[in-house]
Coordinates of C-alpha atoms in Angstrom, one line a residue:
Chain A
X1236 CA -20.1 -12.8 -54.1
X1237 CA -17.6 -11.1 -52.3
X1238 CA -19.7 -9.4 -49.2
X1239 CA -20.3 -13.5 -48.2
X1240 CA -16.5 -14.3 -47.7
X1241 CA -16.0 -11.3 -44.6
X1242 CA -20.3 -12.8 -42.8
X1243 CA -18.1 -16.3 -43.3
X1244 CA -15.3 -14.9 -41.2
X1245 CA -18.1 -13.9 -38.5
X1246 CA -19.7 -16.6 -38.6
X1247 CA -16.2 -18.8 -37.8
X1248 CA -14.9 -16.1 -35.4
X1249 CA -18.0 -16.0 -33.4
X1250 CA -17.6 -20.7 -33.2
X1251 CA -14.2 -20.1 -32.9
X1252 CA -15.2 -17.7 -29.6
X1253 CA -17.5 -20.6 -28.4
X1254 CA -15.4 -23.8 -29.2
X1255 CA -11.9 -22.8 -27.8
X1256 CA -13.0 -22.9 -24.4
X1257 CA -13.5 -26.7 -25.3
X1258 CA -10.4 -26.9 -27.4
X1259 CA -8.3 -26.1 -24.8
X1260 CA -9.9 -28.9 -22.0
X1261 CA -10.2 -31.6 -24.7
X1262 CA -6.5 -30.9 -25.7
X1263 CA -5.9 -30.4 -22.1
X1264 CA -6.8 -33.2 -21.0
X1265 CA -3.3 -35.4 -22.8
X1266 CA -1.2 -32.7 -21.1
X1267 CA 0.9 -33.4 -18.3
X1268 CA 0.4 -31.8 -15.1
X1269 CA 3.5 -30.1 -16.0
X1270 CA 3.1 -28.4 -18.8
X1271 CA -0.4 -27.8 -17.4
X1272 CA 1.1 -24.9 -15.2
X1273 CA 3.6 -23.7 -17.8
X1274 CA 3.7 -20.6 -17.8
X1275 CA 2.8 -19.0 -20.4
X1276 CA 0.3 -21.5 -21.4
X1277 CA 0.8 -24.1 -24.6
X1278 CA -1.6 -24.6 -26.6
X1279 CA -0.8 -28.2 -28.7
X1280 CA 0.2 -30.6 -25.8
X1281 CA 3.9 -30.9 -25.9
X1282 CA 4.2 -34.8 -25.4
X1283 CA 0.3 -36.1 -26.1
X1284 CA -0.3 -38.7 -23.1
X1285 CA -3.0 -40.5 -22.4
X1286 CA -1.6 -40.3 -19.0
X1287 CA -5.3 -38.7 -17.3
X1288 CA -7.4 -41.7 -19.1
X1289 CA -6.0 -44.5 -17.7
X1290 CA -6.0 -42.1 -14.3
X1291 CA -9.7 -41.7 -14.5
X1292 CA -10.6 -45.4 -15.1
X1293 CA -8.5 -47.6 -12.8
X1294 CA -7.5 -45.0 -10.0
X1295 CA -10.7 -43.1 -9.7
X1296 CA -13.7 -44.8 -9.7
X1297 CA -15.8 -43.3 -12.9
X1298 CA -17.1 -46.8 -15.0
X1299 CA -18.9 -46.8 -11.9
X1300 CA -20.2 -43.0 -11.8
X1301 CA -20.6 -43.7 -15.7
X1302 CA -23.2 -46.4 -14.8
X1303 CA -25.2 -44.2 -12.3
X1304 CA -25.2 -41.7 -14.7
X1305 CA -26.7 -43.8 -17.1
X1306 CA -29.0 -45.6 -15.1
X1307 CA -30.7 -42.1 -13.6
X1308 CA -30.8 -40.5 -17.4
X1309 CA -32.4 -43.5 -19.0
X1310 CA -34.7 -44.2 -16.1
X1311 CA -36.6 -40.7 -16.0
X1312 CA -36.1 -40.5 -19.9
X1313 CA -38.3 -43.7 -19.6
X1314 CA -40.6 -42.1 -17.5
X1315 CA -40.9 -38.6 -18.9
X1316 CA -41.9 -40.8 -22.2
X1317 CA -44.6 -43.2 -20.8
X1318 CA -46.1 -40.8 -18.3
X1319 CA -45.9 -36.8 -20.0
X1320 CA -47.6 -38.6 -23.5
X1321 CA -50.4 -40.9 -21.6
X1322 CA -51.6 -37.4 -19.8
X1323 CA -50.5 -35.3 -23.1
X1324 CA -53.0 -37.0 -24.8
X1325 CA -55.7 -36.6 -22.0
X1326 CA -55.4 -32.7 -22.1
X1327 CA -55.5 -32.5 -25.3
X1328 CA -57.8 -34.9 -27.1
X1329 CA -60.5 -36.7 -23.9
X1330 CA -62.9 -34.9 -22.5
X1331 CA -63.5 -35.0 -18.8
X1332 CA -63.9 -33.1 -15.5
X1333 CA -61.4 -30.9 -14.3
X1334 CA -59.1 -31.3 -18.0
X1335 CA -58.3 -27.3 -17.8
X1336 CA -58.2 -26.5 -14.3
X1337 CA -55.7 -29.4 -14.0
X1338 CA -53.3 -28.1 -17.4
X1339 CA -53.2 -24.5 -16.1
X1340 CA -51.7 -25.8 -12.4
X1341 CA -49.0 -27.6 -14.5
X1342 CA -48.1 -24.8 -16.6
X1343 CA -48.5 -22.5 -13.5
X1344 CA -45.3 -25.1 -11.9
X1345 CA -43.3 -24.3 -14.9
X1346 CA -42.7 -20.6 -13.6
X1347 CA -41.4 -22.1 -9.8
X1348 CA -38.2 -21.4 -8.8
X1349 CA -36.6 -25.3 -7.9
X1350 CA -35.6 -23.2 -5.0
X1351 CA -38.9 -23.1 -3.5
X1352 CA -39.5 -27.0 -4.0
X1353 CA -36.2 -28.3 -3.1
X1354 CA -35.9 -28.2 0.7
X1355 CA -39.7 -30.0 1.1
X1356 CA -38.1 -31.8 -1.8
X1357 CA -34.9 -33.4 0.7
X1358 CA -37.3 -33.3 3.8
X1359 CA -39.5 -36.0 1.6
X1360 CA -37.2 -38.6 0.1
X1361 CA -35.6 -38.4 3.0
X1362 CA -37.8 -39.1 5.5
X1363 CA -39.1 -41.5 3.0
X1364 CA -35.8 -43.7 3.5
X1365 CA -34.3 -42.6 -0.3
X1366 CA -31.9 -41.1 0.7
X1367 CA -28.6 -42.2 -0.8
X1368 CA -30.8 -44.7 -3.2
X1369 CA -31.9 -45.0 -7.2
X1370 CA -35.6 -44.5 -6.2
X1371 CA -34.3 -41.1 -4.2
X1372 CA -32.9 -40.2 -7.2
X1373 CA -35.3 -40.8 -10.1
X1374 CA -39.3 -40.9 -8.8
X1375 CA -38.6 -36.4 -8.3
X1376 CA -38.1 -35.9 -12.3
X1377 CA -40.5 -39.1 -13.8
X1378 CA -42.8 -36.3 -15.5
X1379 CA -41.6 -32.7 -16.4
X1380 CA -44.0 -29.8 -16.5
X1381 CA -42.2 -28.9 -20.1
X1382 CA -43.0 -33.2 -21.2
X1383 CA -46.6 -32.3 -20.5
X1384 CA -47.0 -29.2 -22.3
X1385 CA -44.7 -30.8 -25.6
X1386 CA -47.1 -33.7 -25.9
X1387 CA -50.2 -32.2 -25.5
X1388 CA -49.4 -29.4 -28.3
X1389 CA -48.3 -32.1 -30.2
X1390 CA -51.4 -34.3 -30.2
X1391 CA -54.0 -31.2 -30.7
X1392 CA -52.5 -31.4 -33.6
X1393 CA -53.2 -34.5 -35.1
X1394 CA -57.1 -34.8 -36.4
X1395 CA -59.7 -36.2 -34.5
X1396 CA -61.3 -38.3 -37.5
X1397 CA -58.4 -41.2 -37.1
X1398 CA -59.7 -41.2 -32.8
X1399 CA -63.0 -42.1 -34.5
X1400 CA -62.1 -44.3 -36.8
X1401 CA -60.7 -46.3 -34.2
X1402 CA -64.0 -46.0 -32.0
X1403 CA -66.1 -47.8 -35.5
X1404 CA -63.2 -50.2 -35.4
X1405 CA -64.6 -51.5 -31.9
X1406 CA -60.7 -50.3 -30.7
X1407 CA -60.6 -49.0 -27.0
X1408 CA -59.8 -46.3 -25.9
X1409 CA -56.4 -47.4 -24.7
X1410 CA -56.2 -48.8 -28.0
X1411 CA -56.4 -46.0 -29.3
X1412 CA -53.8 -43.8 -27.5
X1413 CA -51.7 -46.8 -27.2
X1414 CA -51.7 -48.3 -30.9
X1415 CA -53.5 -45.4 -33.5
X1416 CA -52.0 -42.2 -31.6
X1417 CA -48.4 -42.6 -29.7
X1418 CA -46.9 -43.9 -33.2
X1419 CA -47.8 -41.0 -34.9
X1420 CA -46.2 -38.3 -32.1
X1421 CA -42.5 -39.8 -32.9
X1422 CA -41.3 -36.2 -33.6
X1423 CA -42.4 -35.2 -30.2
X1424 CA -41.4 -38.7 -28.1
X1425 CA -37.9 -38.1 -29.8
X1426 CA -37.7 -33.9 -28.5
X1427 CA -38.5 -34.8 -25.7
X1428 CA -36.7 -37.5 -25.2
X1429 CA -32.9 -36.2 -26.2
X1430 CA -33.8 -33.2 -24.3
X1431 CA -34.7 -35.2 -21.0
X1432 CA -31.4 -37.7 -21.3
X1433 CA -29.5 -34.1 -21.4
X1434 CA -31.3 -32.7 -18.8
X1435 CA -31.0 -36.0 -16.2
X1436 CA -26.7 -36.3 -17.4
X1437 CA -26.8 -32.9 -16.4
X1438 CA -28.2 -32.7 -13.3
X1439 CA -26.4 -31.2 -10.6
X1440 CA -27.4 -29.9 -7.0
X1441 CA -29.8 -32.7 -6.6
X1442 CA -27.6 -35.5 -6.8
X1443 CA -25.2 -33.8 -4.9
X1444 CA -27.5 -33.6 -1.7
X1445 CA -29.0 -37.1 -2.5
X1446 CA -26.1 -39.2 -3.3
X1447 CA -24.4 -39.4 0.3
X1448 CA -21.5 -42.7 -1.2
X1449 CA -19.1 -42.9 -3.3
X1450 CA -21.1 -45.6 -5.2
X1451 CA -24.4 -43.6 -5.9
X1452 CA -22.4 -40.6 -7.8
X1453 CA -23.5 -38.8 -10.8
X1454 CA -20.5 -37.6 -13.0
X1455 CA -21.2 -33.8 -12.1
X1456 CA -21.5 -34.6 -9.2
X1457 CA -18.1 -36.8 -8.7
X1458 CA -16.6 -34.1 -10.6
X1459 CA -17.2 -31.3 -8.6
X1460 CA -16.4 -33.0 -5.5
X1461 CA -13.4 -33.7 -7.6
X1462 CA -12.5 -30.4 -8.4
X1463 CA -13.0 -28.6 -4.9
X1464 CA -11.2 -31.7 -2.9
X1465 CA -8.0 -33.1 -2.9
X1466 CA -7.7 -33.8 -6.7
X1467 CA -8.1 -29.6 -7.1
X1468 CA -5.0 -29.6 -7.8
X1469 CA -4.8 -32.8 -10.5
X1470 CA -5.8 -30.6 -12.9
X1471 CA -5.2 -33.5 -16.2
X1472 CA -7.4 -35.7 -14.0
X1473 CA -10.5 -33.2 -14.1
X1474 CA -9.8 -31.8 -17.4
X1475 CA -10.1 -36.2 -18.8
X1476 CA -13.2 -36.3 -16.0
X1477 CA -14.7 -33.0 -18.0
X1478 CA -14.5 -34.6 -21.3
X1479 CA -16.0 -38.0 -20.2
X1480 CA -19.0 -36.2 -18.7
X1481 CA -19.2 -34.0 -22.1
X1482 CA -18.8 -36.7 -25.1
X1483 CA -21.5 -38.8 -24.8
X1484 CA -24.2 -35.9 -24.4
X1485 CA -22.4 -34.4 -27.6
X1486 CA -22.8 -37.6 -29.4
X1487 CA -26.5 -38.0 -28.7
X1488 CA -27.1 -34.5 -29.9
X1489 CA -25.4 -34.1 -32.7
X1490 CA -27.1 -37.6 -33.6
X1491 CA -30.3 -36.1 -33.1
X1492 CA -29.9 -32.4 -33.4
X1493 CA -32.6 -31.6 -36.4
X1494 CA -35.2 -33.0 -33.7
X1495 CA -34.3 -31.2 -31.4
X1496 CA -33.5 -28.3 -32.6
X1497 CA -37.2 -28.2 -35.1
X1498 CA -38.9 -29.7 -31.6
X1499 CA -37.9 -26.8 -29.7
X1500 CA -38.6 -24.3 -32.8
X1501 CA -42.4 -25.7 -32.5
X1502 CA -42.9 -25.3 -29.1
X1503 CA -41.3 -22.1 -28.8
X1504 CA -39.6 -23.1 -25.9
X1505 CA -36.3 -23.9 -24.5
Chain B
X1304 CA -95.6 -51.7 -27.4
X1305 CA -95.7 -49.2 -23.6
X1306 CA -94.6 -45.4 -24.2
X1307 CA -91.3 -45.1 -22.9
X1308 CA -90.8 -41.8 -21.2
X1309 CA -88.1 -39.5 -21.6
X1310 CA -87.6 -39.6 -17.3
X1311 CA -87.7 -43.1 -17.4
X1312 CA -85.3 -43.7 -19.8
X1313 CA -83.1 -41.3 -18.3
X1314 CA -83.7 -43.5 -15.4
X1315 CA -82.2 -47.1 -16.9
X1316 CA -79.6 -45.3 -18.9
X1317 CA -78.4 -44.2 -15.2
X1318 CA -78.8 -47.6 -13.3
X1319 CA -76.9 -49.1 -16.2
X1320 CA -74.0 -51.5 -14.7
X1321 CA -71.0 -50.0 -14.3
X1322 CA -69.2 -52.8 -16.6
X1323 CA -71.3 -52.2 -19.9
X1324 CA -71.1 -48.4 -19.7
X1325 CA -73.6 -47.0 -23.0
X1326 CA -72.1 -43.3 -22.9
X1327 CA -69.3 -43.0 -25.2
X1328 CA -68.5 -40.1 -22.5
X1329 CA -67.9 -42.2 -19.8
X1330 CA -66.0 -44.7 -21.4
X1331 CA -63.7 -42.5 -22.6
X1332 CA -64.0 -40.0 -18.9
X1333 CA -62.4 -43.7 -17.8
X1334 CA -59.5 -44.2 -20.3
X1335 CA -59.2 -40.3 -19.4
X1336 CA -58.8 -40.7 -15.1
X1337 CA -56.6 -44.4 -16.7
X1338 CA -53.9 -42.0 -18.6
X1339 CA -54.3 -38.9 -16.1
X1340 CA -53.5 -40.6 -12.7
X1341 CA -49.3 -41.9 -12.8
X1342 CA -48.5 -38.2 -13.9
X1343 CA -51.0 -36.5 -10.9
X1344 CA -49.5 -38.6 -8.4
X1345 CA -46.0 -38.2 -8.9
X1346 CA -46.9 -34.5 -9.5
X1347 CA -49.2 -33.8 -5.9
X1348 CA -46.4 -36.0 -4.1
X1349 CA -43.1 -34.3 -6.0
X1350 CA -44.6 -31.4 -6.6
X1351 CA -47.6 -29.9 -5.9
X1352 CA -47.2 -30.9 -2.3
X1353 CA -43.8 -29.8 -1.9
X1354 CA -44.2 -26.9 -2.8
X1355 CA -47.2 -26.2 -0.1
X1356 CA -45.2 -27.7 2.1
X1357 CA -42.1 -25.3 1.8
X1358 CA -45.0 -22.4 1.6
X1359 CA -46.0 -24.0 5.1
X1360 CA -42.3 -24.1 6.5
X1361 CA -41.5 -20.3 5.3
X1362 CA -44.2 -19.7 8.7
X1363 CA -42.0 -21.6 10.8
X1364 CA -38.7 -21.8 12.9
X1365 CA -38.1 -25.2 10.9
X1366 CA -34.9 -26.4 11.6
X1367 CA -32.6 -29.4 10.8
X1368 CA -32.8 -30.9 13.5
X1369 CA -36.3 -30.9 13.5
X1370 CA -36.9 -32.9 11.6
X1371 CA -37.4 -36.5 13.2
X1372 CA -39.7 -34.4 15.7
X1373 CA -41.7 -32.3 13.5
X1374 CA -44.3 -31.7 16.2
X1375 CA -41.9 -29.9 17.9
X1376 CA -42.1 -26.8 15.2
X1377 CA -43.7 -23.2 16.3
X1378 CA -45.6 -20.7 13.9
X1379 CA -43.7 -17.5 13.3
X1380 CA -45.6 -15.9 11.3
X1381 CA -44.5 -13.7 8.6
X1382 CA -41.1 -13.3 10.4
X1383 CA -38.6 -15.4 8.5
X1384 CA -39.4 -12.9 5.5
X1385 CA -39.1 -10.0 7.8
X1386 CA -35.8 -11.6 9.0
X1387 CA -34.9 -11.9 5.1
X1388 CA -35.8 -8.6 4.1
X1389 CA -33.3 -6.6 6.6
X1390 CA -30.5 -9.1 6.4
X1391 CA -27.4 -7.4 4.4
X1392 CA -26.7 -10.4 2.6
X1393 CA -29.7 -10.6 1.3
X1394 CA -30.0 -7.3 0.0
X1395 CA -26.5 -7.7 -1.2
X1396 CA -27.9 -10.8 -3.2
X1397 CA -30.5 -8.8 -4.1
X1398 CA -29.0 -6.1 -6.1
X1399 CA -25.8 -8.9 -7.1
X1400 CA -29.4 -11.0 -8.8
X1401 CA -30.7 -7.4 -10.1
X1402 CA -27.1 -6.5 -11.6
X1403 CA -26.5 -9.9 -13.2
X1404 CA -31.1 -9.7 -14.8
X1405 CA -29.8 -5.8 -16.0
X1406 CA -27.2 -6.5 -17.6
X1407 CA -27.3 -10.6 -18.8
X1408 CA -30.5 -10.6 -20.4
X1409 CA -30.2 -8.1 -23.1
X1410 CA -26.4 -9.2 -23.7
X1411 CA -27.6 -12.4 -24.3
X1412 CA -30.6 -11.5 -26.1
X1413 CA -28.1 -9.8 -28.8
X1414 CA -25.6 -12.2 -28.7
X1415 CA -28.5 -14.4 -29.6
X1416 CA -30.0 -12.6 -32.4
X1417 CA -27.1 -11.3 -34.1
X1418 CA -26.0 -15.1 -34.4
X1419 CA -29.3 -16.0 -35.6
X1420 CA -30.0 -13.4 -38.2
X1421 CA -25.4 -14.7 -39.3
X1422 CA -26.9 -18.1 -39.5
X1423 CA -30.5 -16.9 -41.1
X1424 CA -29.0 -14.9 -43.9
X1425 CA -25.9 -15.1 -43.7
X1426 CA -23.6 -18.4 -43.7
X1427 CA -25.9 -20.2 -45.7
X1428 CA -23.7 -23.3 -46.7
X1429 CA -22.4 -24.9 -43.8
X1430 CA -25.5 -23.6 -41.4
X1431 CA -26.3 -26.9 -39.6
X1432 CA -22.4 -26.7 -38.2
X1433 CA -23.0 -23.1 -36.7
X1434 CA -26.0 -24.2 -35.5
X1435 CA -24.9 -26.8 -33.6
X1436 CA -21.2 -25.1 -32.0
X1437 CA -23.5 -22.4 -30.9
X1438 CA -25.6 -24.3 -29.2
X1439 CA -22.8 -26.6 -28.4
X1440 CA -22.8 -24.8 -25.0
X1441 CA -26.4 -25.2 -23.8
X1442 CA -26.7 -29.2 -23.9
X1443 CA -22.8 -29.0 -21.2
X1444 CA -22.8 -29.6 -17.8
X1445 CA -22.0 -27.0 -15.9
X1446 CA -19.5 -28.4 -14.1
X1447 CA -17.6 -29.4 -17.3
X1448 CA -18.0 -26.2 -17.9
X1449 CA -16.3 -24.7 -14.9
X1450 CA -13.5 -27.2 -15.1
X1451 CA -12.9 -25.0 -18.7
X1452 CA -13.8 -21.8 -17.2
X1453 CA -11.5 -21.9 -14.3
X1454 CA -8.7 -22.1 -16.8
X1455 CA -10.4 -19.5 -19.0
X1456 CA -10.1 -17.0 -16.1
X1457 CA -7.4 -18.0 -14.5
X1458 CA -5.0 -15.1 -13.4
X1459 CA -1.5 -16.4 -14.7
X1460 CA -1.9 -19.2 -17.5
X1461 CA -5.1 -19.0 -18.1
X1462 CA -6.5 -18.2 -21.9
X1463 CA -8.6 -14.6 -21.9
X1464 CA -5.5 -12.9 -19.7
X1465 CA -2.7 -14.7 -22.3
X1466 CA -5.1 -13.3 -24.7
X1467 CA -4.8 -10.0 -22.9
X1468 CA -1.1 -10.6 -22.3
X1469 CA -0.3 -10.1 -26.1
X1470 CA -1.6 -7.1 -26.2
X1471 CA 0.6 -5.8 -23.1
X1472 CA -2.6 -5.8 -20.9
X1473 CA -1.8 -6.8 -17.3
X1474 CA -5.1 -9.2 -16.5
X1475 CA -6.6 -8.7 -13.4
X1476 CA -7.3 -12.2 -11.4
X1477 CA -11.3 -12.0 -13.0
X1478 CA -12.6 -14.3 -10.4
X1479 CA -10.8 -13.0 -6.9
X1480 CA -11.6 -9.6 -7.3
X1481 CA -15.1 -8.2 -6.0
X1482 CA -14.5 -6.1 -9.0
X1483 CA -14.2 -9.0 -11.6
X1484 CA -15.8 -11.8 -10.8
X1485 CA -19.3 -10.7 -11.2
X1486 CA -18.8 -9.3 -15.1
X1487 CA -17.2 -13.0 -15.2
X1488 CA -19.4 -14.8 -14.4
X1489 CA -22.2 -13.2 -16.6
X1490 CA -19.9 -13.1 -19.6
X1491 CA -19.7 -16.8 -18.8
X1492 CA -23.3 -17.0 -19.0
X1493 CA -23.7 -15.3 -22.0
X1494 CA -21.4 -17.7 -23.5
X1495 CA -23.2 -20.4 -21.9
X1496 CA -27.0 -19.7 -22.7
X1497 CA -26.9 -17.4 -25.7
X1498 CA -27.7 -20.8 -27.5
X1499 CA -31.3 -21.3 -25.9
X1500 CA -32.8 -18.1 -27.4
X1501 CA -31.0 -17.8 -30.7
X1502 CA -33.1 -21.3 -31.7
X1503 CA -36.3 -19.4 -30.8
X1504 CA -35.3 -16.7 -32.8
X1505 CA -34.3 -18.3 -35.9
X1506 CA -37.5 -19.9 -35.6
X1507 CA -39.2 -16.1 -35.7
X1508 CA -37.2 -15.5 -38.3
X1509 CA -38.1 -18.3 -40.7
X1510 CA -41.5 -16.9 -40.4
X1511 CA -41.0 -14.0 -42.2
X1512 CA -41.7 -14.6 -45.2
X1513 CA -39.1 -13.1 -47.9
X1514 CA -41.7 -10.7 -49.7
X1515 CA -41.4 -8.4 -46.7
X1516 CA -37.8 -7.9 -47.0
X1517 CA -38.4 -7.5 -51.1
X1518 CA -40.3 -4.7 -50.6
X1519 CA -38.1 -3.0 -48.8
X1520 CA -35.0 -3.8 -51.2
X1521 CA -37.6 -1.7 -53.7
X1522 CA -37.7 1.4 -51.7
X1523 CA -34.6 1.5 -51.7
X1524 CA -33.4 0.1 -47.7
X1525 CA -30.7 -0.4 -46.5
X1526 CA -29.7 -3.7 -45.2
X1527 CA -29.3 -2.0 -41.4
X1528 CA -32.8 0.1 -41.9
X1529 CA -34.9 -3.7 -43.3
X1530 CA -33.3 -4.8 -40.2
X1531 CA -34.8 -1.8 -38.6
X1532 CA -38.1 -0.8 -39.3
X1533 CA -38.9 -4.6 -41.4
X1534 CA -37.7 -7.6 -39.3
X1535 CA -37.6 -6.1 -35.8
X1536 CA -41.3 -4.9 -35.4
X1537 CA -42.2 -8.2 -36.6
X1538 CA -40.0 -10.4 -34.4
X1539 CA -41.7 -8.3 -31.3
X1540 CA -43.3 -11.1 -30.1
X1541 CA -40.4 -13.5 -30.2
X1542 CA -38.3 -11.3 -28.4
X1543 CA -40.9 -10.3 -26.0
X1544 CA -41.3 -14.0 -25.5
X1545 CA -37.2 -15.1 -25.0
X1546 CA -37.3 -12.4 -22.7
X1547 CA -39.2 -13.5 -20.7
X1548 CA -37.6 -17.4 -21.1
X1549 CA -34.3 -15.9 -20.4
X1550 CA -35.6 -13.5 -17.6
X1551 CA -37.1 -16.2 -15.1
X1552 CA -34.1 -18.3 -15.8
X1553 CA -32.1 -15.8 -14.7
X1554 CA -34.1 -14.3 -11.8
X1555 CA -33.2 -17.6 -10.4
X1556 CA -29.3 -17.7 -11.3
X1557 CA -27.8 -20.1 -9.0
X1558 CA -24.9 -22.7 -11.3
X1559 CA -22.5 -20.3 -12.2
X1560 CA -21.8 -18.7 -8.8
X1561 CA -22.0 -22.2 -6.6
X1562 CA -20.2 -24.1 -9.2
X1563 CA -17.3 -21.1 -9.6
X1564 CA -17.2 -19.3 -7.0
X1565 CA -19.7 -20.5 -4.5
X1566 CA -20.7 -16.4 -3.9
X1567 CA -17.0 -15.1 -2.9
X1568 CA -15.1 -13.0 -3.0
X1569 CA -16.6 -11.3 0.1
X1570 CA -20.6 -11.7 -1.3
X1571 CA -20.0 -10.3 -4.1
X1572 CA -21.0 -13.1 -6.5
X1573 CA -23.9 -14.5 -4.2
X1574 CA -27.0 -14.3 -5.3
X1575 CA -31.4 -14.8 -4.1
X1576 CA -30.6 -18.8 -4.5
X1577 CA -27.5 -18.9 -3.5
X1578 CA -27.7 -18.0 -0.7
X1579 CA -30.9 -19.4 0.0
X1580 CA -29.5 -22.7 -0.7
X1581 CA -26.7 -21.6 1.9
X1582 CA -29.1 -20.7 4.6
X1583 CA -30.6 -24.3 3.5
X1584 CA -27.0 -26.0 4.2
X1585 CA -27.0 -24.3 7.3
X1586 CA -29.8 -25.8 8.6
X1587 CA -32.3 -22.8 8.6
X1588 CA -35.4 -24.6 6.9
X1589 CA -37.3 -22.2 7.5
X1590 CA -35.6 -18.7 6.7
X1591 CA -34.1 -20.7 3.2
X1592 CA -38.0 -21.1 1.8
X1593 CA -39.0 -17.6 3.0
X1594 CA -36.4 -16.4 1.1
X1595 CA -37.1 -19.1 -1.9
X1596 CA -40.6 -17.2 -2.0
X1597 CA -39.5 -14.0 -2.2
X1598 CA -38.0 -14.5 -5.4
X1599 CA -41.2 -16.8 -6.5
X1600 CA -43.3 -13.5 -5.8
X1601 CA -40.6 -11.4 -8.0
X1602 CA -40.3 -13.5 -10.6
X1603 CA -44.5 -13.8 -10.5
X1604 CA -44.5 -10.2 -10.5
X1605 CA -41.6 -9.4 -13.4
X1606 CA -43.2 -12.5 -15.5
X1607 CA -47.3 -10.7 -15.2
X1608 CA -45.7 -7.6 -16.2
X1609 CA -43.8 -8.7 -19.6
X1610 CA -46.8 -10.5 -20.3
X1611 CA -48.4 -7.9 -20.3
X1612 CA -46.2 -6.0 -22.3
X1613 CA -46.8 -9.2 -24.9
X1614 CA -50.3 -9.0 -25.0
X1615 CA -50.1 -5.1 -25.7
X1616 CA -49.1 -6.0 -29.5

């Protein structure tokens, strides 16, 4: 058909507009400092070099930041999967006093700007002696209202008959949750897991305030400090650093994008 | 065999040992509390507690140095709120935030809707590729985005000014100009965020049955007319939903100025969140939390109005 031609062209132009800055960054990370400052700028690297990446992993302490980011993101993701599925199941499937009040309370906090809790949270964590520590980086994010909402919605869609069958067989209430119902929520767990991992990996403000010495920096913090400190003029190093931050999340996102987009579509939430 | 009255039976049930509960409900309740407890503890400590704490702080003169001696803090009533509202820079920040929301939300939604229609109706074959491509900025760290965009907007060797140069246009110093810094950040925010609304629009579009469009086609409606008078009205709940979520997010406008301009030049990109964060950095905790609460009230009111619109459908 003639008509589909220009529709694909529009789509492609849109894709270029969205992706051009990324390509620019990836190509830039292989350029020398001299070439990056050239006017007019080049698109393809004149003399491609991996010097920026070598510097990043030898001079800068990026392996450490990488490890910190991974550790924090994995712990936060595990916490969300465990605790949000637990309360999500209780809110959806178990009858207990205060259930509705608890759900309304959790939903209300979805609307509160992060800035509202930021100061007292900082005071709390600092006074608890957790500043500049992994628990200080991890604990405030172990549960999220979004996770509770997602898991509750998913459990609501599962039939009650399965629970009754378990009860007849003499399975304990917690056994019904852990062995019968939880395995059925794998798609929701995948969505929550990926989104939480991405969110934690990219989290910036809290680690910036809590991580005070270099050995506790996460990747975004390190990159931000590099882009404003004395290394701010070393553009090649910056771009290589940005690539190192982006590539892991891209790989994870591409591998699981089906779950993510489906999960977002199901719950209708960002 | 003695006759057991109803009240006696109830008494027996009540005195049943806790280890061997007779009623299913109580087993269920115990299980529920086991499942709920860890969340409640974390939620109270790291969300509900800080919310109440900040509300308290906003009515005191607490400063950074008071953290170790919390009993030297004095209540000051609403004076932090009054101080914030009279602050010249706070007003400027409120104006900037409104500027960002009023321009940014519609632009983001229009681009998102356009992309969703394109994906749903247009590019059937490479749909997954386009979808992932358009969603890419959403999952990217703001810090990496800042590195990229500083180059895109750089006055002498930036991508935008280079392209403009091909047409003989001498582009401005985007981030260094009080006129252009804000529109630059809006463009960046649209680029970064339209993907999330796009996914929701896509779900909405896919929920509209094919027969609706076919009926329109039979009546001789062109594709624009079909979109305007058939698809868009059916998409109304989705449109209002994305407006609410994008609106809440944009009212908290923070990360773009934080990493790109630090609020400059001359406070032309300082947002309310950003200014509250700066006051926090200066140690003015009472003032900072009162600003955050003013923002919260505005968000609550705007959200409430939007939900009223949503319900009136």
